[in-house]
Every structure is written in structure tokens, then in C-alpha cells.
Coordinates of C-alpha atoms in Angstrom, one line a residue:
M725 CA -13.2 59.3 10.2
S726 CA -12.5 58.4 13.9
V727 CA -9.5 56.6 15.0
G728 CA -11.5 53.6 16.0
M729 CA -13.2 53.4 12.5
T730 CA -9.6 53.7 10.9
V731 CA -8.3 50.8 12.9
L732 CA -11.4 48.7 12.2
S733 CA -10.9 49.4 8.5
I734 CA -7.3 48.3 8.7
V735 CA -8.1 45.2 10.5
L736 CA -10.9 44.3 8.1
G737 CA -8.5 45.0 5.2
I738 CA -5.9 42.7 6.7
L739 CA -8.4 40.0 7.2
A740 CA -9.7 40.3 3.7
V741 CA -6.2 40.2 2.2
G742 CA -5.4 37.2 4.4
G743 CA -8.6 35.4 3.5
L744 CA -7.9 35.9 -0.3
G745 CA -4.4 34.7 0.3
I746 CA -5.8 31.4 1.9
L747 CA -8.3 31.1 -0.9
L748 CA -5.6 31.5 -3.5
Y749 CA -3.4 28.9 -1.7
L750 CA -6.2 26.5 -1.8
I751 CA -6.8 27.0 -5.4
C752 CA -3.3 27.2 -6.5
S753 CA -1.6 24.4 -4.4
P754 CA -2.6 20.9 -3.3
M755 CA -0.4 21.4 -0.2
P756 CA -3.2 22.5 2.3
V757 CA -4.9 19.2 1.9
V758 CA -1.6 17.5 1.9
K759 CA -0.6 19.0 5.2
L760 CA -4.0 18.2 6.6
L761 CA -3.6 14.5 5.8
R762 CA -0.2 14.4 7.3
R763 CA -1.2 15.9 10.4
Q764 CA -3.8 13.2 11.0
E765 CA -2.7 11.2 14.0
D766 CA -2.8 7.4 13.8
G767 CA -5.5 5.8 15.8
E768 CA -5.0 3.5 18.7
I769 CA -3.2 0.3 17.7
K770 CA -5.6 -2.5 18.0
R771 CA -3.8 -5.8 19.0
A772 CA -5.2 -9.2 18.1
P773 CA -6.0 -11.3 21.2
E774 CA -3.1 -13.6 20.6
Y775 CA -0.6 -10.9 19.7
E776 CA 1.7 -11.2 22.7
K777 CA 1.9 -15.0 22.1
A778 CA 2.7 -14.3 18.4
R779 CA 5.3 -11.6 19.3
G780 CA 7.3 -14.2 21.1
K781 CA 7.8 -16.0 17.8
V782 CA 9.0 -13.1 15.7
R783 CA 12.1 -11.1 15.2
I784 CA 11.8 -7.5 14.0
R785 CA 14.4 -5.4 12.3
K786 CA 13.4 -1.7 12.2
D787 CA 14.3 1.1 9.9
L788 CA 16.4 -0.8 7.4
T789 CA 17.3 1.1 4.1
Y790 CA 16.9 0.0 0.5
P791 CA 18.9 1.6 -2.2
S792 CA 16.4 4.0 -4.2
R793 CA 16.4 6.9 -6.6
Y794 CA 13.9 8.4 -4.4
G795 CA 13.2 9.4 -0.7
Q796 CA 11.9 7.7 2.3
N797 CA 13.4 4.5 1.3
T798 CA 13.3 2.5 4.5
Y799 CA 11.6 -0.7 5.5
D800 CA 10.9 -2.8 8.6
L801 CA 11.3 -6.6 8.4
Y802 CA 9.3 -9.1 10.5
L803 CA 10.9 -12.6 10.6
P804 CA 9.7 -15.9 12.0
K805 CA 12.1 -17.2 14.7
E806 CA 11.8 -20.7 13.3
A807 CA 12.0 -21.6 9.7
P808 CA 8.9 -23.1 8.1
E809 CA 8.9 -26.8 7.0
R810 CA 9.3 -27.6 3.3
R811 CA 5.9 -28.8 2.0
D812 CA 7.5 -31.4 -0.3
A813 CA 9.8 -32.7 2.6
P814 CA 8.2 -32.5 5.9
G815 CA 10.7 -32.2 8.7
K816 CA 13.1 -30.2 6.6
E817 CA 13.4 -26.4 6.8
A818 CA 12.4 -24.2 3.9
G819 CA 13.0 -20.4 3.3
A820 CA 10.2 -18.3 4.5
P821 CA 7.8 -17.0 1.9
L822 CA 8.0 -13.1 1.5
I823 CA 5.2 -10.7 1.9
L824 CA 6.2 -7.2 0.7
W825 CA 3.6 -4.8 2.1
V826 CA 3.0 -1.1 0.8
H827 CA 1.3 1.1 3.4
G828 CA -1.7 3.5 2.7
G829 CA -2.0 7.1 3.2
A830 CA -3.6 8.8 0.1
F831 CA -0.2 8.7 -1.6
V832 CA 0.8 11.7 0.5
A833 CA 1.1 10.5 4.0
G834 CA 1.4 7.2 6.1
D835 CA 4.1 5.1 7.5
K836 CA 5.4 1.5 7.4
C837 CA 4.9 1.1 11.2
G838 CA 1.1 1.1 10.7
I839 CA 1.0 -2.5 9.8
E840 CA 3.1 -3.8 12.8
T841 CA 0.3 -6.0 14.2
W842 CA -0.2 -7.6 10.9
G843 CA 3.5 -8.0 10.4
V844 CA 3.9 -9.8 13.7
M845 CA 0.8 -12.0 13.2
L846 CA 1.8 -13.1 9.6
A847 CA 5.5 -13.6 10.7
S848 CA 4.3 -15.8 13.6
K849 CA 2.7 -18.1 10.9
G850 CA 6.0 -18.5 9.1
Y851 CA 6.0 -15.6 6.7
A852 CA 8.8 -12.9 6.3
V853 CA 7.1 -9.6 6.0
A854 CA 8.8 -6.4 4.7
S855 CA 6.8 -3.2 5.3
I856 CA 8.2 -0.3 3.2
N857 CA 8.1 3.4 3.2
Y858 CA 8.2 5.2 -0.1
G859 CA 8.4 8.9 -1.3
W860 CA 5.2 10.9 -0.6
A861 CA 3.5 12.9 -3.3
P862 CA 3.8 15.6 -4.3
E863 CA 7.5 15.6 -3.6
Y864 CA 7.7 12.4 -5.6
T865 CA 5.2 11.9 -8.3
Y866 CA 3.8 8.8 -10.1
P867 CA 5.2 6.3 -11.0
A868 CA 8.1 6.9 -8.5
Q869 CA 6.2 5.0 -5.8
V870 CA 5.6 2.0 -8.1
R871 CA 9.3 1.9 -9.1
Q872 CA 10.2 2.0 -5.3
V873 CA 8.1 -1.4 -4.8
G874 CA 10.6 -2.9 -7.2
E875 CA 13.6 -1.3 -5.6
A876 CA 12.6 -2.4 -2.1
L877 CA 11.7 -5.9 -3.3
A878 CA 15.3 -6.2 -4.9
A879 CA 16.9 -5.1 -1.6
V880 CA 15.0 -7.7 0.5
K881 CA 15.8 -10.4 -2.1
A882 CA 19.4 -9.5 -1.7
L883 CA 19.2 -10.7 1.8
C884 CA 18.8 -14.2 0.4
G885 CA 22.3 -14.2 -1.0
E886 CA 25.7 -14.3 0.7
E887 CA 25.7 -10.5 1.4
G888 CA 23.3 -8.5 3.5
I889 CA 22.4 -4.9 3.3
S890 CA 23.4 -2.6 6.2
D891 CA 21.1 0.0 8.0
D892 CA 22.5 2.6 5.6
G893 CA 21.5 0.7 2.4
T894 CA 25.1 -0.4 1.5
M895 CA 25.9 -4.1 0.8
T896 CA 27.9 -5.7 3.5
G897 CA 29.1 -9.1 4.6
T898 CA 26.9 -9.2 7.6
A899 CA 23.5 -10.5 6.8
V900 CA 20.4 -8.8 8.3
L901 CA 18.8 -12.2 8.5
P902 CA 19.4 -14.4 11.5
E903 CA 21.6 -17.5 10.4
E904 CA 18.6 -20.0 11.0
I905 CA 16.3 -18.1 8.7
S906 CA 16.2 -17.6 5.0
I907 CA 13.7 -16.0 2.6
D908 CA 12.5 -17.9 -0.5
R909 CA 12.9 -15.2 -3.2
K910 CA 10.8 -17.4 -5.6
R911 CA 7.8 -17.3 -3.3
V912 CA 6.7 -13.6 -3.0
V913 CA 3.3 -12.0 -2.5
L914 CA 2.8 -8.2 -2.6
A915 CA 0.5 -6.6 -0.3
G916 CA -0.9 -3.1 0.4
D917 CA -3.8 -1.1 2.3
S918 CA -5.6 1.7 0.7
A919 CA -3.2 3.7 -1.5
G920 CA -0.6 1.0 -0.8
A921 CA -2.9 -1.5 -2.4
Y922 CA -3.0 0.5 -5.6
L923 CA 0.8 0.7 -5.7
A924 CA 1.2 -3.0 -5.0
L925 CA -1.2 -4.1 -7.6
Q926 CA 0.3 -1.6 -10.2
Y927 CA 3.7 -3.1 -9.7
A928 CA 2.1 -6.7 -10.0
M929 CA 0.5 -5.7 -13.2
A930 CA 3.5 -4.3 -14.6
Q931 CA 5.3 -7.6 -14.0
T932 CA 2.8 -9.5 -16.2
N933 CA 2.1 -6.8 -18.7
P934 CA 5.1 -5.6 -20.7
T935 CA 3.3 -2.5 -22.1
L936 CA 2.6 -1.3 -18.6
A937 CA 6.1 -2.1 -17.4
A938 CA 7.6 -0.1 -20.3
R939 CA 5.4 2.9 -19.6
L940 CA 6.1 3.0 -15.9
G941 CA 9.7 2.3 -16.1
V942 CA 9.5 -0.9 -14.0
V943 CA 12.2 -3.6 -14.6
P944 CA 10.6 -7.1 -15.3
L945 CA 11.7 -9.7 -12.9
P946 CA 13.0 -13.3 -13.9
E947 CA 9.9 -15.5 -14.6
E948 CA 10.5 -17.6 -11.6
E949 CA 10.8 -14.7 -9.3
K950 CA 7.6 -12.7 -10.3
P951 CA 5.0 -12.2 -7.7
K952 CA 2.8 -15.3 -7.0
G953 CA -0.2 -13.2 -5.8
A954 CA -1.4 -9.8 -4.3
L955 CA -3.2 -9.0 -1.1
L956 CA -5.2 -5.9 -1.7
Y957 CA -7.0 -4.3 1.4
C958 CA -9.4 -1.4 0.8
G959 CA -7.6 0.0 -2.3
P960 CA -8.8 2.4 -5.0
Y961 CA -8.2 0.9 -8.5
D962 CA -9.8 3.5 -10.9
I963 CA -8.1 6.8 -10.0
R964 CA -10.0 8.5 -12.9
Q965 CA -13.3 8.0 -11.1
A966 CA -12.4 10.9 -8.9
L967 CA -13.3 13.1 -11.9
E968 CA -16.9 11.9 -11.8
I969 CA -17.5 12.5 -7.9
E970 CA -20.6 14.7 -7.4
N971 CA -20.0 15.6 -3.7
K972 CA -18.2 18.9 -4.0
M973 CA -16.1 18.7 -0.7
L974 CA -15.1 15.1 -1.4
R975 CA -14.2 15.9 -5.0
F976 CA -12.3 18.9 -3.8
L977 CA -10.1 16.7 -1.6
I978 CA -9.6 13.9 -3.9
L979 CA -8.7 16.2 -7.0
R980 CA -6.0 17.7 -4.7
I981 CA -4.6 14.1 -4.0
G982 CA -4.7 13.4 -7.7
W983 CA -2.9 16.6 -8.3
S984 CA -0.3 15.6 -5.8
F985 CA 0.1 12.2 -7.2
L986 CA 0.2 12.8 -10.8
G987 CA 1.9 16.3 -10.5
K988 CA -0.6 18.3 -12.5
K989 CA -3.5 20.4 -11.4
N990 CA -5.5 19.4 -14.5
W991 CA -4.3 15.7 -14.0
R992 CA -6.6 14.3 -16.6
K993 CA -4.1 15.6 -19.1
S994 CA -1.2 13.7 -17.4
P995 CA 0.9 12.0 -19.9
L996 CA 0.4 8.8 -18.0
I997 CA -3.3 9.2 -17.2
D998 CA -4.1 6.1 -19.4
T999 CA -2.0 3.9 -17.1
V1000 CA -3.6 4.7 -13.8
T1001 CA -6.4 2.1 -14.0
P1002 CA -4.9 -1.4 -13.3
M1003 CA -7.9 -3.1 -14.6
A1004 CA -7.2 -2.0 -18.1
Y1005 CA -3.9 -4.1 -17.9
V1006 CA -5.2 -7.3 -16.7
T1007 CA -4.1 -10.3 -18.8
K1008 CA -4.3 -14.0 -18.7
V1009 CA -1.1 -14.2 -16.8
S1010 CA -1.9 -11.5 -14.1
V1011 CA -1.3 -12.5 -10.4
P1012 CA -4.1 -14.1 -8.3
C1013 CA -5.7 -11.5 -6.0
Y1014 CA -7.3 -11.3 -2.5
I1015 CA -9.5 -8.2 -2.7
T1016 CA -11.5 -6.8 0.2
D1017 CA -13.0 -3.5 1.6
G1018 CA -15.7 -2.3 3.9
N1019 CA -19.1 -0.8 3.1
S1020 CA -18.8 2.6 4.4
F1021 CA -16.3 5.4 3.0
S1022 CA -14.9 2.5 0.9
F1023 CA -13.8 1.7 -2.5
E1024 CA -15.9 -1.4 -2.7
G1025 CA -17.0 -0.7 -6.3
H1026 CA -13.4 -0.4 -7.4
G1027 CA -12.6 -3.9 -5.8
R1028 CA -15.6 -5.5 -7.3
A1029 CA -14.8 -4.2 -10.8
L1030 CA -11.2 -5.4 -10.4
G1031 CA -12.4 -8.8 -9.5
E1032 CA -14.6 -9.0 -12.5
A1033 CA -11.7 -8.0 -14.8
L1034 CA -9.5 -10.7 -13.3
R1035 CA -12.1 -13.5 -13.4
A1036 CA -12.9 -12.7 -17.0
E1037 CA -9.3 -13.6 -17.9
G1038 CA -9.4 -16.7 -15.9
I1039 CA -7.3 -15.5 -12.8
F1040 CA -8.1 -16.9 -9.4
V1041 CA -9.6 -14.2 -7.0
K1042 CA -10.7 -14.3 -3.4
E1043 CA -13.0 -11.5 -2.1
R1044 CA -14.8 -10.4 1.0
Y1045 CA -17.4 -7.6 1.1
F1046 CA -20.0 -6.8 3.6
D1047 CA -23.8 -6.3 3.1
R1048 CA -25.4 -3.3 4.5
E1049 CA -27.6 -5.5 6.8
T1050 CA -24.4 -6.5 8.6
G1051 CA -23.8 -3.0 9.8
E1052 CA -21.3 -0.4 9.1
V1053 CA -17.8 -1.6 8.1
S1054 CA -15.4 1.1 7.6
H1055 CA -12.4 1.6 5.2
E1056 CA -9.3 -0.1 6.5
Y1057 CA -11.4 -2.4 8.8
Q1058 CA -8.9 -5.1 8.5
M1059 CA -6.4 -3.3 10.6
D1060 CA -8.5 -3.8 13.8
L1061 CA -7.8 -7.5 14.5
T1062 CA -9.8 -7.3 17.8
T1063 CA -13.0 -7.4 15.7
E1064 CA -14.8 -10.5 14.1
N1065 CA -14.5 -8.8 10.6
G1066 CA -10.8 -8.2 11.2
Q1067 CA -10.3 -11.8 12.1
L1068 CA -12.4 -13.0 9.2
C1069 CA -9.9 -10.9 7.0
F1070 CA -6.9 -12.4 8.6
G1071 CA -8.2 -16.0 8.0
D1072 CA -9.0 -15.2 4.4
T1073 CA -5.4 -14.0 4.1
L1074 CA -4.0 -17.2 5.4
E1075 CA -6.1 -19.3 3.2
F1076 CA -5.2 -17.2 0.1
L1077 CA -1.4 -17.5 1.0
E1078 CA -1.7 -21.3 1.4
K1079 CA -3.3 -21.5 -2.0
V1080 CA -1.1 -19.3 -4.1
L1081 CA 2.3 -20.2 -2.4

């Protein structure tokens, strides 16, 4: 055999071994998919036309820390500069209702900063908005993220008392809130987009279903402090449906996300698999919900099924979906407030908040 053929054989052997290694990595670990999702860059931030005017009415506190048993326990706080009026006493100031927002990212990626435009716009309308980070899967597996929603909520509510929380998460005598602003801990709405909508909903369901709370290790809130509603943007609410997807590539990706989230390759055998579908835990005291999604690469079917389950128990539901005739409306469409659809969603949100709070 010539030297050239020997070298070629060695190169081909190395490539074959390398290819086999990559294949085994794809088969034996969810991390290739996770790393791919984490490398995705956020798109251009789309500001609402009135963003600059709204920004002048808002204070922002970045990268605050909430005490947590898990990682990535930070949040941003968007506050109105002027306290809203009390509904029962016009002219008198009230505490700002709180919206606790959980970001999306397929449970394995994403960041709290992605909702800055929404945070500013809602705060300019008199709401306090806390946008939280949480521990990504697979480093932290379900239900850690659901518990972190409760941990973050407790930290933000602590700002209502005499003591505040410093940037490192410790209790201090210096409040994070400006003196002229307070948060009404009894008027709280949970919000989330995509995977964050799922996490927000699971926490809300646990607050109204003791069985689910016990299974997930979620601490029940006092009755008067339970969430008054949930804003659910483009979320998946039936995780087990991933097991039925026919498209092989999409199934491969989603199964890896499920593997990361639940911590088992064969996650249909996870000890908590029976808890992952919020619709199964709807009761007559579940929270009112606003549910929306696009019509392309979306979870519209999940949203509609959730709405039906809530209405069957007499729970108030407000929904927005889009007919195919209206054109393509993508997953997470609401983030672009420069569009008519995004503005419709924002209007829906304000109407829902007015009703439930």
C-alpha cells in the first residue's frame, strides 16, 4: 500500500470514529440540542411606537437576586414612577398590582431581559412587573423551575414590608422600591411566554389544587395572596403530546427537551409524568386565564384545550387565536409590539388585567 493510500485510510478512519462519536453523543445526551438552543441569538428588539414616552414613566431595577435553592435566581423589576389611584377612592394612591413574568426558551435557555419592552409598557400603565430568571434544564430538572416561581414571588412580596432585598439576595433595611411606590401583594397576576407560560400556569394550578402542590413541593400561599389570574402567551400545556409527534426531526428535538426538563431519556417513565399536564388539575377555583398563540409553529391546540378545560369548570377565560386566512402569525408573535397583532395582544392584556384585578 502506498504512503498516500495509508494516509487516506488513516484520515477516513479518524473521520469514521469522529462521526461515530458525534452520533453516540446525539443518542446518549440531550446536550447537543441544548447547546444549539442556547447559541440562538435573540432577534432584534421591536419597540412599541410609544415606547420612549412610556420609558419616561418607568423605573427599572436590573439584576436583583431572590433567595433560591436553585441557580440563575435573578430578576428585573419595572416600576411605575407614579403610584396608581385606588379604585374605591379616586385621588388616593394605591399599591401597584404585581405581574410576575417567567421567560421562555424551551426550559433550557432564554433570559429575563427578553420582555423588557413589555415590562416597560405594562409598568407605564401602573403595574409593577418582575421578570425572573430560573435554573435551566438539564442542570436543574422539573419541578425546580416551578418552585422558583414561588421563591421569586416571595422575594418580590417581601419588598412590600419594612425590609427590602439587596442585590445579593440578603434582607436589608434599604428598600429596593422608591419611597413613593408600593406593591400590592394581594393583587398578583402570573405571566409567561412559551415555556415560561407553562411554568407560570403550573405554579398557579398548584396554588388552587392541593394535590398538585404536594406532588411538586409548592408551598401554598395565604388565600388572600393567591394569584388573581394568569397571562399565558404561546405556551405548551400538554408536554406528553411530544411523544405523539410524527415529524421525526421535530420529535427528535422535542424529546431531547423533554429529556432535559424531566431528567430521564425515557421521560414517559418519570415519577412526575402524571403532573406535567396542567389541564388535568383544573378545578372550580383555578385562576382566570388569558390564553393566546399564533397559527404557525405554535401550540394553538394546547391553548384551546386549556381554555375548554377551564370553561368547563366555570373559570373566566379570554383568548385570542388567528384564522389561517389572516396570514401567518408566528409563535411568540406578541413580542413584536410594532405589529397590529402585537398591539391587539397588548390591548387584550390590559382588558384582562382590568377585569381580574
